[in-house]
Amino acid sequence: MIKKLAALTLAAGLLVPSTVSAAEPLQASKQEPSAPSQLTSVAYTTVFLYGHQVYFEVKALDNYFNSNYYQRIAWTSNDKEPSVLNNNILSVIVAKKTGESYQVNSYEPFNSVKDKIESGQKVYGWALALNGVWYPTMPATLYY
Protein backbone atom coordinates (compact mmCIF):
# COMPACT_ATOMS: atom_id res chain seq x y z
CA MET A 1 0.00 0.00 0.00
CA ILE A 2 2.80 2.43 0.86
CA LYS A 3 4.54 1.59 -2.43
CA LYS A 4 1.33 2.38 -4.36
CA LEU A 5 0.92 5.71 -2.52
CA ALA A 6 4.53 6.63 -3.23
CA ALA A 7 4.15 5.70 -6.90
CA LEU A 8 0.92 7.74 -7.22
CA THR A 9 2.50 10.72 -5.46
CA LEU A 10 5.54 10.54 -7.74
CA ALA A 11 3.33 10.23 -10.82
CA ALA A 12 1.18 13.18 -9.74
CA GLY A 13 4.31 15.23 -9.14
CA LEU A 14 5.50 14.54 -12.67
CA LEU A 15 2.20 15.76 -14.09
CA VAL A 16 2.24 19.09 -12.25
CA PRO A 17 4.42 21.64 -14.05
CA SER A 18 7.24 23.03 -12.01
CA THR A 19 8.83 26.44 -12.35
CA VAL A 20 12.14 25.31 -10.85
CA SER A 21 13.98 22.17 -11.85
CA ALA A 22 16.46 20.38 -9.67
CA ALA A 23 19.21 21.09 -12.17
CA GLU A 24 18.68 24.86 -11.97
CA PRO A 25 19.94 27.03 -9.14
CA LEU A 26 17.28 28.57 -6.91
CA GLN A 27 18.07 32.11 -8.00
CA ALA A 28 15.99 34.11 -10.42
CA SER A 29 17.61 34.24 -13.81
CA LYS A 30 17.70 37.75 -15.18
CA GLN A 31 17.10 37.91 -18.90
CA GLU A 32 18.64 40.83 -20.75
CA PRO A 33 16.16 42.85 -22.78
CA SER A 34 16.79 42.58 -26.47
CA ALA A 35 18.02 45.79 -28.01
CA PRO A 36 15.92 47.11 -30.88
CA SER A 37 19.08 47.52 -32.92
CA GLN A 38 19.62 43.75 -33.09
CA LEU A 39 18.97 42.32 -36.52
CA THR A 40 15.77 40.34 -36.47
CA SER A 41 15.23 39.66 -40.15
CA VAL A 42 17.05 39.22 -43.42
CA ALA A 43 16.05 42.64 -44.74
CA TYR A 44 18.91 44.53 -46.33
CA THR A 45 19.72 47.94 -47.75
CA THR A 46 21.07 48.78 -51.18
CA VAL A 47 22.22 52.22 -52.25
CA PHE A 48 23.68 53.53 -55.49
CA LEU A 49 24.29 56.74 -57.36
CA TYR A 50 22.70 57.12 -60.77
CA GLY A 51 23.12 60.46 -62.50
CA HIS A 52 22.35 63.18 -60.00
CA GLN A 53 20.18 60.95 -57.77
CA VAL A 54 21.00 58.58 -54.93
CA TYR A 55 18.69 55.56 -54.92
CA PHE A 56 17.91 53.83 -51.63
CA GLU A 57 16.24 50.45 -51.28
CA VAL A 58 15.28 48.07 -48.51
CA LYS A 59 14.66 44.55 -49.75
CA ALA A 60 13.42 41.30 -48.20
CA LEU A 61 11.09 42.83 -45.61
CA ASP A 62 9.28 40.36 -43.36
CA ASN A 63 5.88 41.66 -44.52
CA TYR A 64 4.39 43.64 -47.38
CA PHE A 65 5.34 47.31 -47.22
CA ASN A 66 1.99 48.86 -46.39
CA SER A 67 0.32 50.54 -43.42
CA ASN A 68 -0.93 47.19 -42.08
CA TYR A 69 2.64 46.35 -41.05
CA TYR A 70 4.84 49.45 -41.22
CA GLN A 71 4.70 53.17 -40.61
CA ARG A 72 7.73 54.13 -42.68
CA ILE A 73 11.19 53.21 -43.91
CA ALA A 74 14.17 55.51 -43.38
CA TRP A 75 17.81 55.51 -44.41
CA THR A 76 20.44 57.03 -42.14
CA SER A 77 24.08 58.06 -42.28
CA ASN A 78 24.98 56.18 -39.09
CA ASP A 79 23.82 53.21 -37.04
CA LYS A 80 21.61 55.33 -34.78
CA GLU A 81 17.84 55.28 -35.15
CA PRO A 82 16.48 57.91 -37.54
CA SER A 83 16.13 61.24 -35.77
CA VAL A 84 16.12 64.89 -36.68
CA LEU A 85 18.04 65.44 -33.45
CA ASN A 86 20.84 63.19 -34.74
CA ASN A 87 20.67 64.88 -38.15
CA ASN A 88 21.22 61.44 -39.68
CA ILE A 89 18.21 61.00 -41.98
CA LEU A 90 19.08 60.64 -45.66
CA SER A 91 15.65 59.66 -46.98
CA VAL A 92 12.23 58.56 -45.71
CA ILE A 93 9.20 56.95 -47.31
CA VAL A 94 5.84 56.59 -45.58
CA ALA A 95 3.82 53.40 -45.94
CA LYS A 96 0.66 53.60 -48.01
CA LYS A 97 -2.56 51.76 -47.20
CA THR A 98 -2.01 49.19 -49.91
CA GLY A 99 1.07 47.47 -51.20
CA GLU A 100 2.13 43.93 -51.92
CA SER A 101 5.89 44.29 -52.22
CA TYR A 102 8.57 43.13 -49.81
CA GLN A 103 10.83 45.96 -50.88
CA VAL A 104 10.68 49.73 -50.95
CA ASN A 105 12.76 52.38 -52.65
CA SER A 106 13.33 56.08 -52.48
CA TYR A 107 15.67 58.59 -54.03
CA GLU A 108 17.17 61.94 -53.13
CA PRO A 109 19.26 64.52 -54.98
CA PHE A 110 22.95 63.70 -54.77
CA ASN A 111 23.83 67.18 -53.51
CA SER A 112 21.64 66.80 -50.41
CA VAL A 113 23.05 63.35 -49.63
CA LYS A 114 26.74 64.17 -50.09
CA ASP A 115 26.43 66.87 -47.42
CA LYS A 116 25.62 64.14 -44.86
CA ILE A 117 27.75 61.19 -45.96
CA GLU A 118 31.11 60.69 -47.61
CA SER A 119 32.00 58.19 -50.30
CA GLY A 120 32.73 54.77 -48.81
CA GLN A 121 30.51 55.24 -45.77
CA LYS A 122 27.66 52.93 -44.83
CA VAL A 123 23.99 53.72 -45.28
CA TYR A 124 21.66 52.15 -42.74
CA GLY A 125 18.08 51.17 -43.53
CA TRP A 126 15.39 51.17 -40.85
CA ALA A 127 11.79 49.93 -40.80
CA LEU A 128 9.39 51.54 -38.34
CA ALA A 129 6.85 48.90 -37.39
CA LEU A 130 3.33 49.57 -36.15
CA ASN A 131 4.52 48.95 -32.58
CA GLY A 132 6.69 52.08 -32.79
CA VAL A 133 10.01 50.21 -32.83
CA TRP A 134 12.67 50.94 -35.46
CA TYR A 135 14.10 47.68 -36.84
CA PRO A 136 17.47 47.89 -38.63
CA THR A 137 18.33 46.21 -41.90
CA MET A 138 21.74 45.16 -43.13
CA PRO A 139 23.62 48.30 -44.21
CA ALA A 140 25.12 49.09 -47.62
CA THR A 141 28.06 51.26 -48.67
CA LEU A 142 27.65 54.32 -50.86
CA TYR A 143 30.47 55.04 -53.30
CA TYR A 144 30.66 58.18 -55.40
CSV table of C-alpha atoms in Angstrom, one decimal:
chain,number,residue,atom,x,y,z
A,1,MET,CA,0.0,0.0,0.0
A,2,ILE,CA,2.8,2.4,0.9
A,3,LYS,CA,4.5,1.6,-2.4
A,4,LYS,CA,1.3,2.4,-4.4
A,5,LEU,CA,0.9,5.7,-2.5
A,6,ALA,CA,4.5,6.6,-3.2
A,7,ALA,CA,4.1,5.7,-6.9
A,8,LEU,CA,0.9,7.7,-7.2
A,9,THR,CA,2.5,10.7,-5.5
A,10,LEU,CA,5.5,10.5,-7.7
A,11,ALA,CA,3.3,10.2,-10.8
A,12,ALA,CA,1.2,13.2,-9.7
A,13,GLY,CA,4.3,15.2,-9.1
A,14,LEU,CA,5.5,14.5,-12.7
A,15,LEU,CA,2.2,15.8,-14.1
A,16,VAL,CA,2.2,19.1,-12.3
A,17,PRO,CA,4.4,21.6,-14.0
A,18,SER,CA,7.2,23.0,-12.0
A,19,THR,CA,8.8,26.4,-12.3
A,20,VAL,CA,12.1,25.3,-10.8
A,21,SER,CA,14.0,22.2,-11.9
A,22,ALA,CA,16.5,20.4,-9.7
A,23,ALA,CA,19.2,21.1,-12.2
A,24,GLU,CA,18.7,24.9,-12.0
A,25,PRO,CA,19.9,27.0,-9.1
A,26,LEU,CA,17.3,28.6,-6.9
A,27,GLN,CA,18.1,32.1,-8.0
A,28,ALA,CA,16.0,34.1,-10.4
A,29,SER,CA,17.6,34.2,-13.8
A,30,LYS,CA,17.7,37.8,-15.2
A,31,GLN,CA,17.1,37.9,-18.9
A,32,GLU,CA,18.6,40.8,-20.7
A,33,PRO,CA,16.2,42.9,-22.8
A,34,SER,CA,16.8,42.6,-26.5
A,35,ALA,CA,18.0,45.8,-28.0
A,36,PRO,CA,15.9,47.1,-30.9
A,37,SER,CA,19.1,47.5,-32.9
A,38,GLN,CA,19.6,43.8,-33.1
A,39,LEU,CA,19.0,42.3,-36.5
A,40,THR,CA,15.8,40.3,-36.5
A,41,SER,CA,15.2,39.7,-40.2
A,42,VAL,CA,17.1,39.2,-43.4
A,43,ALA,CA,16.1,42.6,-44.7
A,44,TYR,CA,18.9,44.5,-46.3
A,45,THR,CA,19.7,47.9,-47.7
A,46,THR,CA,21.1,48.8,-51.2
A,47,VAL,CA,22.2,52.2,-52.3
A,48,PHE,CA,23.7,53.5,-55.5
A,49,LEU,CA,24.3,56.7,-57.4
A,50,TYR,CA,22.7,57.1,-60.8
A,51,GLY,CA,23.1,60.5,-62.5
A,52,HIS,CA,22.4,63.2,-60.0
A,53,GLN,CA,20.2,60.9,-57.8
A,54,VAL,CA,21.0,58.6,-54.9
A,55,TYR,CA,18.7,55.6,-54.9
A,56,PHE,CA,17.9,53.8,-51.6
A,57,GLU,CA,16.2,50.4,-51.3
A,58,VAL,CA,15.3,48.1,-48.5
A,59,LYS,CA,14.7,44.6,-49.7
A,60,ALA,CA,13.4,41.3,-48.2
A,61,LEU,CA,11.1,42.8,-45.6
A,62,ASP,CA,9.3,40.4,-43.4
A,63,ASN,CA,5.9,41.7,-44.5
A,64,TYR,CA,4.4,43.6,-47.4
A,65,PHE,CA,5.3,47.3,-47.2
A,66,ASN,CA,2.0,48.9,-46.4
A,67,SER,CA,0.3,50.5,-43.4
A,68,ASN,CA,-0.9,47.2,-42.1
A,69,TYR,CA,2.6,46.3,-41.0
A,70,TYR,CA,4.8,49.5,-41.2
A,71,GLN,CA,4.7,53.2,-40.6
A,72,ARG,CA,7.7,54.1,-42.7
A,73,ILE,CA,11.2,53.2,-43.9
A,74,ALA,CA,14.2,55.5,-43.4
A,75,TRP,CA,17.8,55.5,-44.4
A,76,THR,CA,20.4,57.0,-42.1
A,77,SER,CA,24.1,58.1,-42.3
A,78,ASN,CA,25.0,56.2,-39.1
A,79,ASP,CA,23.8,53.2,-37.0
A,80,LYS,CA,21.6,55.3,-34.8
A,81,GLU,CA,17.8,55.3,-35.2
A,82,PRO,CA,16.5,57.9,-37.5
A,83,SER,CA,16.1,61.2,-35.8
A,84,VAL,CA,16.1,64.9,-36.7
A,85,LEU,CA,18.0,65.4,-33.5
A,86,ASN,CA,20.8,63.2,-34.7
A,87,ASN,CA,20.7,64.9,-38.1
A,88,ASN,CA,21.2,61.4,-39.7
A,89,ILE,CA,18.2,61.0,-42.0
A,90,LEU,CA,19.1,60.6,-45.7
A,91,SER,CA,15.7,59.7,-47.0
A,92,VAL,CA,12.2,58.6,-45.7
A,93,ILE,CA,9.2,56.9,-47.3
A,94,VAL,CA,5.8,56.6,-45.6
A,95,ALA,CA,3.8,53.4,-45.9
A,96,LYS,CA,0.7,53.6,-48.0
A,97,LYS,CA,-2.6,51.8,-47.2
A,98,THR,CA,-2.0,49.2,-49.9
A,99,GLY,CA,1.1,47.5,-51.2
A,100,GLU,CA,2.1,43.9,-51.9
A,101,SER,CA,5.9,44.3,-52.2
A,102,TYR,CA,8.6,43.1,-49.8
A,103,GLN,CA,10.8,46.0,-50.9
A,104,VAL,CA,10.7,49.7,-51.0
A,105,ASN,CA,12.8,52.4,-52.7
A,106,SER,CA,13.3,56.1,-52.5
A,107,TYR,CA,15.7,58.6,-54.0
A,108,GLU,CA,17.2,61.9,-53.1
A,109,PRO,CA,19.3,64.5,-55.0
A,110,PHE,CA,23.0,63.7,-54.8
A,111,ASN,CA,23.8,67.2,-53.5
A,112,SER,CA,21.6,66.8,-50.4
A,113,VAL,CA,23.1,63.3,-49.6
A,114,LYS,CA,26.7,64.2,-50.1
A,115,ASP,CA,26.4,66.9,-47.4
A,116,LYS,CA,25.6,64.1,-44.9
A,117,ILE,CA,27.7,61.2,-46.0
A,118,GLU,CA,31.1,60.7,-47.6
A,119,SER,CA,32.0,58.2,-50.3
A,120,GLY,CA,32.7,54.8,-48.8
A,121,GLN,CA,30.5,55.2,-45.8
A,122,LYS,CA,27.7,52.9,-44.8
A,123,VAL,CA,24.0,53.7,-45.3
A,124,TYR,CA,21.7,52.2,-42.7
A,125,GLY,CA,18.1,51.2,-43.5
A,126,TRP,CA,15.4,51.2,-40.9
A,127,ALA,CA,11.8,49.9,-40.8
A,128,LEU,CA,9.4,51.5,-38.3
A,129,ALA,CA,6.8,48.9,-37.4
A,130,LEU,CA,3.3,49.6,-36.1
A,131,ASN,CA,4.5,48.9,-32.6
A,132,GLY,CA,6.7,52.1,-32.8
A,133,VAL,CA,10.0,50.2,-32.8
A,134,TRP,CA,12.7,50.9,-35.5
A,135,TYR,CA,14.1,47.7,-36.8
A,136,PRO,CA,17.5,47.9,-38.6
A,137,THR,CA,18.3,46.2,-41.9
A,138,MET,CA,21.7,45.2,-43.1
A,139,PRO,CA,23.6,48.3,-44.2
A,140,ALA,CA,25.1,49.1,-47.6
A,141,THR,CA,28.1,51.3,-48.7
A,142,LEU,CA,27.7,54.3,-50.9
A,143,TYR,CA,30.5,55.0,-53.3
A,144,TYR,CA,30.7,58.2,-55.4
